[in-house]
Amino acid sequence: MKTKQYKDKLGEMINRGLIKEVSEDTYLKMLEILPPQEMGEGGYNFKDVPLPIDEHFLVGEPSDHNERGEAVYECYVMALGKYWYIGQYTSVEDNYFN
């Protein structure tokens, strides 16, 4: 994706409330709720999120269940030197956005 397209998509997602920047304090509080459901550093390409992700985690307690009865977890990432909430996922490994 070209830089302008990348910035436009990121801006659109922020404006629509699909992803949002959070404080470092919020990021750390969410990380400490329970041991994370999943956690990792870099290398993940969240196809729905135009951010170069340095690290990520799924909050240890599910926030909801999807229509298939699978637990979904809030996902937080560090990217571009900032902290972000990027939505709910059943698994980062499957890169499945709820």
mmCIF file of C-alpha atoms in Angstrom:
data_model
loop_
_atom_site.group_PDB
_atom_site.id
_atom_site.type_symbol
_atom_site.label_atom_id
_atom_site.label_comp_id
_atom_site.label_asym_id
_atom_site.label_seq_id
_atom_site.Cartn_x
_atom_site.Cartn_y
_atom_site.Cartn_z
ATOM 1 C CA MET A 1 0.000 0.000 0.000
ATOM 2 C CA LYS A 2 1.380 3.398 -0.916
ATOM 3 C CA THR A 3 2.125 5.893 1.859
ATOM 4 C CA LYS A 4 -0.786 8.222 1.004
ATOM 5 C CA GLN A 5 -3.237 5.309 0.785
ATOM 6 C CA TYR A 6 -1.873 3.972 4.063
ATOM 7 C CA LYS A 7 -2.332 7.333 5.821
ATOM 8 C CA ASP A 8 -5.790 7.793 4.303
ATOM 9 C CA LYS A 9 -6.945 4.341 5.453
ATOM 10 C CA LEU A 10 -5.517 4.882 8.938
ATOM 11 C CA GLY A 11 -7.183 8.306 9.182
ATOM 12 C CA GLU A 12 -10.508 6.885 8.009
ATOM 13 C CA MET A 13 -10.388 4.081 10.587
ATOM 14 C CA ILE A 14 -9.575 6.548 13.368
ATOM 15 C CA ASN A 15 -12.362 8.898 12.267
ATOM 16 C CA ARG A 16 -14.865 6.031 12.182
ATOM 17 C CA GLY A 17 -13.799 4.907 15.669
ATOM 18 C CA LEU A 18 -12.636 1.500 14.451
ATOM 19 C CA ILE A 19 -9.246 2.014 16.045
ATOM 20 C CA LYS A 20 -8.196 4.581 18.597
ATOM 21 C CA GLU A 21 -5.051 5.800 20.220
ATOM 22 C CA VAL A 22 -4.876 5.106 23.963
ATOM 23 C CA SER A 23 -2.501 6.256 26.667
ATOM 24 C CA GLU A 24 0.415 4.149 27.826
ATOM 25 C CA ASP A 25 -1.355 3.921 31.199
ATOM 26 C CA THR A 26 -4.485 2.434 29.581
ATOM 27 C CA TYR A 27 -2.369 0.020 27.544
ATOM 28 C CA LEU A 28 -0.564 -1.215 30.667
ATOM 29 C CA LYS A 29 -3.771 -1.472 32.729
ATOM 30 C CA MET A 30 -5.379 -3.619 30.035
ATOM 31 C CA LEU A 31 -2.250 -5.761 29.831
ATOM 32 C CA GLU A 32 -2.390 -6.397 33.589
ATOM 33 C CA ILE A 33 -6.077 -7.424 33.850
ATOM 34 C CA LEU A 34 -5.129 -11.116 33.633
ATOM 35 C CA PRO A 35 -2.308 -12.841 31.804
ATOM 36 C CA PRO A 36 -2.920 -11.984 28.138
ATOM 37 C CA GLN A 37 -4.861 -14.456 26.032
ATOM 38 C CA GLU A 38 -2.216 -13.974 23.330
ATOM 39 C CA MET A 39 0.828 -11.741 23.135
ATOM 40 C CA GLY A 40 3.625 -11.195 20.668
ATOM 41 C CA GLU A 41 6.162 -8.883 19.136
ATOM 42 C CA GLY A 42 6.135 -7.628 15.552
ATOM 43 C CA GLY A 43 5.694 -9.744 12.496
ATOM 44 C CA TYR A 44 1.926 -9.753 12.557
ATOM 45 C CA ASN A 45 0.160 -8.131 9.667
ATOM 46 C CA PHE A 46 -3.335 -7.293 10.812
ATOM 47 C CA LYS A 47 -4.976 -7.193 7.396
ATOM 48 C CA ASP A 48 -7.760 -4.928 8.639
ATOM 49 C CA VAL A 49 -5.470 -2.426 10.378
ATOM 50 C CA PRO A 50 -2.939 -0.269 8.498
ATOM 51 C CA LEU A 51 -0.373 -0.035 11.305
ATOM 52 C CA PRO A 52 3.173 -1.433 11.413
ATOM 53 C CA ILE A 53 2.712 -3.316 14.676
ATOM 54 C CA ASP A 54 5.666 -3.646 17.052
ATOM 55 C CA GLU A 55 3.864 -5.645 19.734
ATOM 56 C CA HIS A 56 0.329 -6.761 20.492
ATOM 57 C CA PHE A 57 -1.801 -8.561 23.045
ATOM 58 C CA LEU A 58 -5.322 -9.799 23.532
ATOM 59 C CA VAL A 59 -6.765 -8.904 26.944
ATOM 60 C CA GLY A 60 -6.895 -11.991 29.175
ATOM 61 C CA GLU A 61 -10.635 -11.903 29.758
ATOM 62 C CA PRO A 62 -13.069 -12.087 26.831
ATOM 63 C CA SER A 63 -15.167 -8.998 26.245
ATOM 64 C CA ASP A 64 -17.875 -10.831 24.320
ATOM 65 C CA HIS A 65 -18.688 -13.886 22.208
ATOM 66 C CA ASN A 66 -19.366 -13.922 18.484
ATOM 67 C CA GLU A 67 -22.286 -15.538 16.671
ATOM 68 C CA ARG A 68 -20.389 -18.876 16.631
ATOM 69 C CA GLY A 69 -20.042 -18.808 20.416
ATOM 70 C CA GLU A 70 -16.298 -18.096 20.289
ATOM 71 C CA ALA A 71 -14.794 -15.765 22.889
ATOM 72 C CA VAL A 72 -13.570 -12.448 21.500
ATOM 73 C CA TYR A 73 -10.888 -10.357 23.157
ATOM 74 C CA GLU A 74 -9.973 -6.690 22.987
ATOM 75 C CA CYS A 75 -6.719 -6.213 21.088
ATOM 76 C CA TYR A 76 -4.134 -3.573 21.917
ATOM 77 C CA VAL A 77 -0.982 -2.847 19.948
ATOM 78 C CA MET A 78 2.068 -0.651 20.019
ATOM 79 C CA ALA A 79 2.795 0.939 16.645
ATOM 80 C CA LEU A 80 4.391 4.148 15.396
ATOM 81 C CA GLY A 81 5.647 4.793 18.940
ATOM 82 C CA LYS A 82 2.042 4.991 20.219
ATOM 83 C CA TYR A 83 -0.495 2.705 21.853
ATOM 84 C CA TRP A 84 -3.698 1.661 20.088
ATOM 85 C CA TYR A 85 -6.932 -0.258 20.635
ATOM 86 C CA ILE A 86 -7.686 -1.973 17.326
ATOM 87 C CA GLY A 87 -10.846 -3.990 17.960
ATOM 88 C CA GLN A 88 -11.890 -7.442 19.058
ATOM 89 C CA TYR A 89 -10.336 -10.673 17.846
ATOM 90 C CA THR A 90 -10.902 -14.340 18.568
ATOM 91 C CA SER A 91 -7.235 -15.024 17.883
ATOM 92 C CA VAL A 92 -4.250 -13.070 16.624
ATOM 93 C CA GLU A 93 -2.751 -16.238 15.179
ATOM 94 C CA ASP A 94 -5.735 -16.615 12.859
ATOM 95 C CA ASN A 95 -5.777 -12.832 12.334
ATOM 96 C CA TYR A 96 -9.535 -13.093 12.649
ATOM 97 C CA PHE A 97 -11.317 -9.834 13.293
ATOM 98 C CA ASN A 98 -14.679 -10.273 15.002
#
